[in-house]
Tab-separated table of C-alpha atoms and ligand atoms in Angstrom:
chain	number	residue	atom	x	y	z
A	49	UNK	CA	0.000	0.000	0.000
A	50	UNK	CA	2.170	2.503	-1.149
A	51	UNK	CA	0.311	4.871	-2.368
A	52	UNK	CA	-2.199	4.715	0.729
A	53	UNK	CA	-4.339	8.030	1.714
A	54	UNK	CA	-2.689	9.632	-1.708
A	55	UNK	CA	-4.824	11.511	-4.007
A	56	UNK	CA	-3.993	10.834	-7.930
A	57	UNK	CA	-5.695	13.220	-10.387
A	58	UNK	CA	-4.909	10.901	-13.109
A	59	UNK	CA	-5.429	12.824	-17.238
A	60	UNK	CA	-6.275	10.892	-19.508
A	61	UNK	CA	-7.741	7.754	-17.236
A	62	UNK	CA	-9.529	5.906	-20.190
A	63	UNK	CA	-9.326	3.232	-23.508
A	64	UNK	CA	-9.226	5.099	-26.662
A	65	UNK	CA	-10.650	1.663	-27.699
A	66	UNK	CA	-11.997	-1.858	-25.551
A	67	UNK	CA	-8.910	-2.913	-23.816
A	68	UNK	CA	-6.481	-2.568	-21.068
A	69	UNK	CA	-4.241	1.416	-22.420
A	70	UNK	CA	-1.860	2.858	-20.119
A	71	UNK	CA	-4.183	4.998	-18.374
A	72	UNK	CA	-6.467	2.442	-17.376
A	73	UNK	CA	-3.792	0.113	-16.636
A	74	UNK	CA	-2.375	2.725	-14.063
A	75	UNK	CA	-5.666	3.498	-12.720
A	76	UNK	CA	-5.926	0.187	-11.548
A	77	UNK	CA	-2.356	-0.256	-10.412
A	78	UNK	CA	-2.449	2.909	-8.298
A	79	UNK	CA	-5.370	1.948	-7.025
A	80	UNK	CA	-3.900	-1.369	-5.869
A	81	UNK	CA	-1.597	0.113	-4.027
A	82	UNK	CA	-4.026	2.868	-1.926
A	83	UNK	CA	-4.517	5.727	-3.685
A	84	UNK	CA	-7.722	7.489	-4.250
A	85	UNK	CA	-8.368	8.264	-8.220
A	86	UNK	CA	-9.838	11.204	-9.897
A	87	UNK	CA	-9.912	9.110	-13.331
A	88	UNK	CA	-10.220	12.116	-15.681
A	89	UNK	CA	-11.302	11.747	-19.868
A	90	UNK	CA	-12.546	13.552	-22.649
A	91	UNK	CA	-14.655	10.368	-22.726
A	92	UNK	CA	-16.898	10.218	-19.692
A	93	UNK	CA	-17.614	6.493	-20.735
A	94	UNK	CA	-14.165	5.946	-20.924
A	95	UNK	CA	-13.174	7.534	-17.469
A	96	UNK	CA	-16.347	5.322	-15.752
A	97	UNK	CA	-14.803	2.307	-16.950
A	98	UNK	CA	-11.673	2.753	-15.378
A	99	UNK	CA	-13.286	3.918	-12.356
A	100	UNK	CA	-15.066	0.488	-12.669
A	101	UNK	CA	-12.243	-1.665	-12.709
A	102	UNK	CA	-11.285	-0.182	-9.748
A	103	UNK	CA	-14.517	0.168	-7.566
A	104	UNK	CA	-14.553	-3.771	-8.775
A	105	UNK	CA	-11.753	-4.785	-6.315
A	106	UNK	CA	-12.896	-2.311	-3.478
A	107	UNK	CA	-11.267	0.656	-4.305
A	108	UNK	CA	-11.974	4.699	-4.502
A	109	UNK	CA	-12.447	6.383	-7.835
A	110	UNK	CA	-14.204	9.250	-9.499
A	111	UNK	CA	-14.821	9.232	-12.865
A	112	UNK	CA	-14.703	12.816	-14.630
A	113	UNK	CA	-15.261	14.371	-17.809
A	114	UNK	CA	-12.747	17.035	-19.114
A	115	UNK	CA	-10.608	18.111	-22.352
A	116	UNK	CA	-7.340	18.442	-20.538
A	117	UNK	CA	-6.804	21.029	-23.179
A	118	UNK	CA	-9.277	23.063	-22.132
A	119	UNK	CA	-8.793	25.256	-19.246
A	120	UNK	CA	-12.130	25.724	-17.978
A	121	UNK	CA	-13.217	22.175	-18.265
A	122	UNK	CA	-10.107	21.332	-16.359
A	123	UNK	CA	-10.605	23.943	-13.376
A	124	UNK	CA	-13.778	22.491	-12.816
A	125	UNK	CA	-12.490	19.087	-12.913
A	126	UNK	CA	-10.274	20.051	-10.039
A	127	UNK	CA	-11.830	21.634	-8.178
A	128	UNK	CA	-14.091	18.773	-8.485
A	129	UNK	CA	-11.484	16.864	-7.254
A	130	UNK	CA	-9.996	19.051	-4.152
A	131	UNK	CA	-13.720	19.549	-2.772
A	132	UNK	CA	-14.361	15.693	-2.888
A	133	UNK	CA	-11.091	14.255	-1.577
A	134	UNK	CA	-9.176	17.434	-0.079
A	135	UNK	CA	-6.629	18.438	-2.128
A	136	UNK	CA	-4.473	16.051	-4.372
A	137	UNK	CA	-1.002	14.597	-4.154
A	138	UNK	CA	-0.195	13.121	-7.296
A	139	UNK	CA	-0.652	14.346	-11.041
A	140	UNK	CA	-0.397	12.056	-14.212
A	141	UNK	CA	-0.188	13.087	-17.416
A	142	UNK	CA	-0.993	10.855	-19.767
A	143	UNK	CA	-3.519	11.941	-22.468
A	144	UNK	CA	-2.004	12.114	-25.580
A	145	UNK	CA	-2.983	12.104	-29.144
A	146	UNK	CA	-0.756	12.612	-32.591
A	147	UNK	CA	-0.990	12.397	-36.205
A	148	UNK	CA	1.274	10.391	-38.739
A	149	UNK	CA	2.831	12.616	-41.105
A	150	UNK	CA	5.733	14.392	-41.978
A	151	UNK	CA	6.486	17.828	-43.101
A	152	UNK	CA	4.284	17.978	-45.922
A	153	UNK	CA	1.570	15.921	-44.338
A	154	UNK	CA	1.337	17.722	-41.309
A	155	UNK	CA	-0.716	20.687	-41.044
A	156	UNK	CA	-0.307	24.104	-39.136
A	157	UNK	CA	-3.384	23.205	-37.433
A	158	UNK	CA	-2.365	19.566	-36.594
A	159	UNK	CA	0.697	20.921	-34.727
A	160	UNK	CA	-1.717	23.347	-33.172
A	161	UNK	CA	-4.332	20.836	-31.753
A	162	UNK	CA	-1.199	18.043	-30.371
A	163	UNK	CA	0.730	20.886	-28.936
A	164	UNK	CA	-2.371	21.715	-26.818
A	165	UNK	CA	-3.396	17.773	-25.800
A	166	UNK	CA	0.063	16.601	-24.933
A	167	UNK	CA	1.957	19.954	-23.760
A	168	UNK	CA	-0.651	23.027	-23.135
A	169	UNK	CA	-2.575	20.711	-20.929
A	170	UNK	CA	0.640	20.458	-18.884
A	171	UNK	CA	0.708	24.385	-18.163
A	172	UNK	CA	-3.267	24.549	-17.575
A	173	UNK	CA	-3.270	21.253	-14.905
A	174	UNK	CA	0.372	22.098	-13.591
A	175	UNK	CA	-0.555	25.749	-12.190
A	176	UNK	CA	-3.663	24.445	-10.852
A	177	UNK	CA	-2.434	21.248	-9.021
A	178	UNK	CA	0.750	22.236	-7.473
A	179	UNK	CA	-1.346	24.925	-5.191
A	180	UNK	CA	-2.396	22.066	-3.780
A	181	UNK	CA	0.318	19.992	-3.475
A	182	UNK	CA	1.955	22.549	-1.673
A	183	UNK	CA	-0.513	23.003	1.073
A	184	UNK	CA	-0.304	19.117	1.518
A	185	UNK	CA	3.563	19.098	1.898
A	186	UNK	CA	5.052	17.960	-1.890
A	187	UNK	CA	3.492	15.871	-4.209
A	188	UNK	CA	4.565	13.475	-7.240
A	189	UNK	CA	4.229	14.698	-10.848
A	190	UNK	CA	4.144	11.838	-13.791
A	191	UNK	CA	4.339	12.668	-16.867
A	192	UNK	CA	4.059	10.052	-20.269
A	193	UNK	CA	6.122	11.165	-23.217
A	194	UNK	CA	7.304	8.351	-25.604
A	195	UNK	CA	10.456	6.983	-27.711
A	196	UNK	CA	9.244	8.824	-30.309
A	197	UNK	CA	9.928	11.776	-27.863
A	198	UNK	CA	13.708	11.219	-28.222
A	199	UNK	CA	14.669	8.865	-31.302
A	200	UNK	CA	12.549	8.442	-34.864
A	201	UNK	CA	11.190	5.196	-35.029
A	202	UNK	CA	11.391	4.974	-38.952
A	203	UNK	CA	8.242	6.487	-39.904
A	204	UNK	CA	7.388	10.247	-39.895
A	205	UNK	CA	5.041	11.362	-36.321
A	206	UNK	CA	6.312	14.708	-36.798
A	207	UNK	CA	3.952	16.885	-34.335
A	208	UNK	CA	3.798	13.927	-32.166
A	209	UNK	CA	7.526	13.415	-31.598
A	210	UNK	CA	7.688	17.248	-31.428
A	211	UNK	CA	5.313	17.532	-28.448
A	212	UNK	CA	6.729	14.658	-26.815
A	213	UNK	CA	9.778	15.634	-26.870
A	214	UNK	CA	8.552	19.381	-25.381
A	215	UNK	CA	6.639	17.758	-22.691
A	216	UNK	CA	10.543	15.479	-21.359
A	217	UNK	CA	12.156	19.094	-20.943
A	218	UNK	CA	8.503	20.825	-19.653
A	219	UNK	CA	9.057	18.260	-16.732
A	220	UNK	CA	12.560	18.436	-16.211
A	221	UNK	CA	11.719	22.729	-15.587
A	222	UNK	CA	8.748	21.756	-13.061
A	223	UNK	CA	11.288	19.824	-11.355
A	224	UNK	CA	13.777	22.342	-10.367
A	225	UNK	CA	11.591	25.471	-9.732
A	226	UNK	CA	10.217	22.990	-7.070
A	227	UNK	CA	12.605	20.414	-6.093
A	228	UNK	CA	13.231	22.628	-2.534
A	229	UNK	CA	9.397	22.889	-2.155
A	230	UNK	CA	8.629	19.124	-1.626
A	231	UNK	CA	7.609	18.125	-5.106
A	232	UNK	CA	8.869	15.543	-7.958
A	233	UNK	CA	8.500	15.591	-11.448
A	234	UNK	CA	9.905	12.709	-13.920
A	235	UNK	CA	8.842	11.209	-17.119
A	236	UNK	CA	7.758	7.996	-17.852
A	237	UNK	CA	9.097	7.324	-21.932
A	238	UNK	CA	7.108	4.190	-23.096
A	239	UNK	CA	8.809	2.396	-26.063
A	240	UNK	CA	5.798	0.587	-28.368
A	241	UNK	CA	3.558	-0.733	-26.134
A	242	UNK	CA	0.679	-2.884	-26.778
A	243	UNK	CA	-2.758	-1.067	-26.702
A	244	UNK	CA	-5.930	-0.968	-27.828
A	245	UNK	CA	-4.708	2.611	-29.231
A	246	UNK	CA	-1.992	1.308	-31.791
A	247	UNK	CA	-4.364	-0.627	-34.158
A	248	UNK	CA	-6.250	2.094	-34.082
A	249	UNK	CA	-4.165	5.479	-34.986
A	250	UNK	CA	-0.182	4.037	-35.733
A	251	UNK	CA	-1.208	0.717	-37.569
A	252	UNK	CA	-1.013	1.935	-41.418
A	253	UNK	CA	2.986	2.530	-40.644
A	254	UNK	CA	3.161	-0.894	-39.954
A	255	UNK	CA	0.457	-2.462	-42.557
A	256	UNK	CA	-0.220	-1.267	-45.864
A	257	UNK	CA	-3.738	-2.794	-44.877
A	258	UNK	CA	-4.148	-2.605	-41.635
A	259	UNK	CA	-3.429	-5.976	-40.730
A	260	UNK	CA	-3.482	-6.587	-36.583
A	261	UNK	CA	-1.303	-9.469	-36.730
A	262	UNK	CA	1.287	-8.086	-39.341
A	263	UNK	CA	1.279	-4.538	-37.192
A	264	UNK	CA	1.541	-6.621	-34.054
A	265	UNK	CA	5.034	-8.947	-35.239
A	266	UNK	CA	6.639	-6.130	-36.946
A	267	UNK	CA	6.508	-3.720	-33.510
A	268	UNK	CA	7.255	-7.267	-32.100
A	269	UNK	CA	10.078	-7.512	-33.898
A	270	UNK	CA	11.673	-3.846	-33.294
A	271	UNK	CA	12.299	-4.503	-30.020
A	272	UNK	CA	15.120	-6.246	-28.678
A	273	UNK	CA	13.215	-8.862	-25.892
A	274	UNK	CA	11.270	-9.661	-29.240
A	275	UNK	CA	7.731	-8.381	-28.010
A	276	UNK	CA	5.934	-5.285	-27.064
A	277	UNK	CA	5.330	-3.586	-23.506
A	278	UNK	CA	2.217	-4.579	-21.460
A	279	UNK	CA	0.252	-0.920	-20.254
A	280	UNK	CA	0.684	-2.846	-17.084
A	281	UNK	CA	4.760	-2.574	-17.320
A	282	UNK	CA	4.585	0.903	-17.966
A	283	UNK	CA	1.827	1.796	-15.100
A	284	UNK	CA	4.233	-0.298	-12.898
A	285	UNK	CA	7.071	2.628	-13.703
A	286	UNK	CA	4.407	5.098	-13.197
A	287	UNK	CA	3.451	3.995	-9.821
A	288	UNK	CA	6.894	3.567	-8.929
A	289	UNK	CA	7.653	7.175	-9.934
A	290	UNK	CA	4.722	8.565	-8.490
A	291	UNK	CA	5.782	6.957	-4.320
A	292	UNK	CA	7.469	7.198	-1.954
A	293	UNK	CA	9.999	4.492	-3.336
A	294	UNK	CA	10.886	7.387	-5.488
A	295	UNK	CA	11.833	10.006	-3.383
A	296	UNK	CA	15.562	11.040	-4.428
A	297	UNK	CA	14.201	10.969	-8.254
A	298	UNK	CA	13.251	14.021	-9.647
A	299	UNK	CA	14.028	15.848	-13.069
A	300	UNK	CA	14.458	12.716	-15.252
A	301	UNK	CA	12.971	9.901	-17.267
A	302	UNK	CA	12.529	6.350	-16.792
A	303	UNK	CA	12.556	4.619	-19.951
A	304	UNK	CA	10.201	1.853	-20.152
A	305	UNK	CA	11.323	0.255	-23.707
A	306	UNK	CA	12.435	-3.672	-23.872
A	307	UNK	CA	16.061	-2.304	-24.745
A	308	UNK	CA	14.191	-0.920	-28.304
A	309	UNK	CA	16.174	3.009	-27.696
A	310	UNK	CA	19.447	1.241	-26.587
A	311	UNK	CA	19.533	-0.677	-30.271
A	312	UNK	CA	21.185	1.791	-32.351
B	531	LIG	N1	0.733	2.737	-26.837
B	531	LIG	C1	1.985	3.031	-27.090
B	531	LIG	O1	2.707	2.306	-27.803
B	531	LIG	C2	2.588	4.269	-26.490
B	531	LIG	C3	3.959	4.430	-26.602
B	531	LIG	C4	4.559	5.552	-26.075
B	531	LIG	C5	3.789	6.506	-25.437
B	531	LIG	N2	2.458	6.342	-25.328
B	531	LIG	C6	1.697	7.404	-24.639
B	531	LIG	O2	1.016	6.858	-23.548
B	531	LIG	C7	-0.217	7.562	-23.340
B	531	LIG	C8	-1.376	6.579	-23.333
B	531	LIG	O3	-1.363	5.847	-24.542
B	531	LIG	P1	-2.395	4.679	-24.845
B	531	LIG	O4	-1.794	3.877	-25.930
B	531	LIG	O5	-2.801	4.006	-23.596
B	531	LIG	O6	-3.580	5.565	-25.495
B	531	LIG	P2	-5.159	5.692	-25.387
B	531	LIG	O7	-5.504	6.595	-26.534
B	531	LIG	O8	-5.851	4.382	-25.308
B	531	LIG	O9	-5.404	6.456	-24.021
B	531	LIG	C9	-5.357	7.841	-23.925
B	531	LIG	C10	-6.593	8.346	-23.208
B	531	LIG	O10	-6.473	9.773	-23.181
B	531	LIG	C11	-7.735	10.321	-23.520
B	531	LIG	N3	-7.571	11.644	-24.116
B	531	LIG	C12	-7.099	11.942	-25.359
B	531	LIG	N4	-7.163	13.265	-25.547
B	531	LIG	C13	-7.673	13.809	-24.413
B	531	LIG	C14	-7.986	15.128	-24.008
B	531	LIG	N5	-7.822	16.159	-24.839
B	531	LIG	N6	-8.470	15.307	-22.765
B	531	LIG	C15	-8.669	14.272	-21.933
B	531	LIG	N7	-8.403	13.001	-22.266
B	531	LIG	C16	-7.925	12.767	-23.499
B	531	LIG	C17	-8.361	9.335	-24.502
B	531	LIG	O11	-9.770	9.477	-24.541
B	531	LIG	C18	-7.905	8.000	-23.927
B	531	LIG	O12	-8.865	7.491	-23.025
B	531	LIG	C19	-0.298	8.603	-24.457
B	531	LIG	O13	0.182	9.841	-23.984
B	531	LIG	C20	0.635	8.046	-25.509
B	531	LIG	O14	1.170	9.063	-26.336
B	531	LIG	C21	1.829	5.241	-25.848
C-alpha cells in the first residue's frame, strides 16, 4: 500500500478503444496500491470504466469528464477533485494524441491541436495542481512522453515526436523550480507498447492494410526482448515514480522500452 491516503488526479484515465491502455492500466495499479483516483477523460464512458475496474476490487475512484486542453473544463475538474477528496497529491499526465505525417503531411493546425493535448494541458493542470500539493507538503508529478519523444522510429510522427519531446524538458523545468518545495516531477518514456490505441491510430505505418497481426510482429520484432510492452509494465514505472519508493528521483525519465532506444 504505497500509495495509501494519496490523491492521484490521473489525465487521460480511459481506452481510446476496448482494452487494457496505459491509463487504465495505471488506474488500476495505483489503485492497488491505496490511492484514491480522480480518473479524468474527454470520454466520460471511458473515465467510468476505469473507475469500474477499480470500484470492482474495493477501491476509490471518481470518474470525470474534461478536455485536458481546455482550461475551464479542467478547473472544474479540479476543483471537483480538491472539494471531494481534499486536495491532491499526485498528477499524471498521460492523455495524448498525434498524427502520422511528416512535413508535408502535417498541417499548421495539426501541430496546433497536439501541442495543446500533450503539452498546453501540462501548463493549464500544472498551475492548478501544485497549489495544492503545496498546502499538503510535496506531491509526485508523472508525466508520459514516448520513444518517439527522443529517437525516430522509422516512420514520420512529426507533431507527435515534437510535443513529446517538449513535454521530457517541460518536466525536467517543473522539477527544479520545485525540487526545494517538496515536489517531484519525472517522465515515464514508453517504447511501443501494446494497446488498444496502436491498431487504431499508428497501424497503417506498420500495414499497408491494416493488418493486426502483421502490425503486431513487426513492432514485435523492433524490439530487442522480441515483443511489445504490457500498459501494465509501464503503469508499474508510473506507480513507482509517483511513491514514496521514489523520493531522491526528480528531473528525469525512466525509460520503459524492452532495450528498443538502446539498439542503435
Ligand atoms: N501505446 C503506445 O505504444 C505508447 C507508446 C509511447 C507513449 N504512449 C503514450 O502513452 C499515453 C497513453 O497511450 P495509450 O496507448 O494508452 O492511449 P489511449 O488513446 O488508449 O489512451 C489515452 C486516453 O487519453 C484520452 N484523451 C485523449 N485526448 C484527451 C484530451 N484532450 N483530454 C482528456 N483526455 C484525453 C483518450 O480518450 C484515452 O482514453 C499517451 O500519452 C501516448 O502518447 C503510448
Amino acid at each position: 500500500m504505497k500509495l495509501a491516503n494519496k490523491v492521484v488526479f490521473m489525465a487521460g484515465a480511459g481506452s481510446s478503444a476496448p482494452g487494457w491502455s496505459i491509463g487504465k492500466a495505471t488506474c488500476v495499479t495505483l489503485a492497488r496500491q491505496g490511492a484514491s483516483i480522480v480518473a479524468v477523460d474527454k470520454h466520460l464512458q471511458a473515465a467510468e470504466e476505469s473507475a469500474e475496474e477499480i470500484r470492482k476490487t474495493g477501491g476509490i475512484a471518481l470518474a470525470l469528464q474534461a478536455d485536458v486542453a481546455d482550461q475551464h473544463s479542467i478547473e472544474q475538474a479540479v476543483a471537483r477533485a480538491i472539494s471531494e477528496f481534499g486536495g491532491i497529491d499526485v498528477y499524471i499526465a498521460n492523455a495524448g494524441i498525434g498524427k502520422i505525417g511528416g512535413i508535408v503531411e502535417t498541417e499548421t493546425a495539426d501541430m496546433d491541436l497536439i501541442y495543446q493535448v500533450n503539452v498546453q494541458s501540462l501548463l493549464i493542470a500544472s498551475k492548478l495542481i501544485i497549489p495544492s500539493m503545496l498546502q499538503r507538503g510535496g506531491g509526485a508529478i508523472v508525466t508520459i512522453s514516448s520513444v518517439a519523444g527522443i529517437r525516430y522510429l522509422g516512420y514520420p510522427h512529426l507533431a507527435y515526436s515534437v510535443t513529446k519531446a517538449a513535454l521530457i524538458q517541460f518536466t525536467r523545468m517543473i522539477a527544479q523550480e520545485y525540487a526545494g518545495r517538496g515536489i517531484r516531477a519525472n517522465t515515464v518514456v514508453p517504447g511501443l507498447i501494446d494497446t488498444p490505441r496502436v491498431q487504431k491510430n499508428v497501424s497503417a505505418a506498420f500495414s499497408s492494410d491494416n493488418n493486426p497481426d502483421e502490425v503486431r510482429s513487426k513492432r514485435n520484432q523492433q524490439v530487442p526482448m522480441q515483443r511489445m510492452g504490457t500498459a501494465w509494465e509501464v503503469a508499474n514505472a508510473i506507480a513507482f515514480l509517483a511513491s514514496d519508493d521514489a523520493s531522491y528521483i526528480t528531473g528525469t525519465e525512466l525509460v520503459v522500452d524492452g532495450g528498443l532506444t538502446g539498439k542503435f
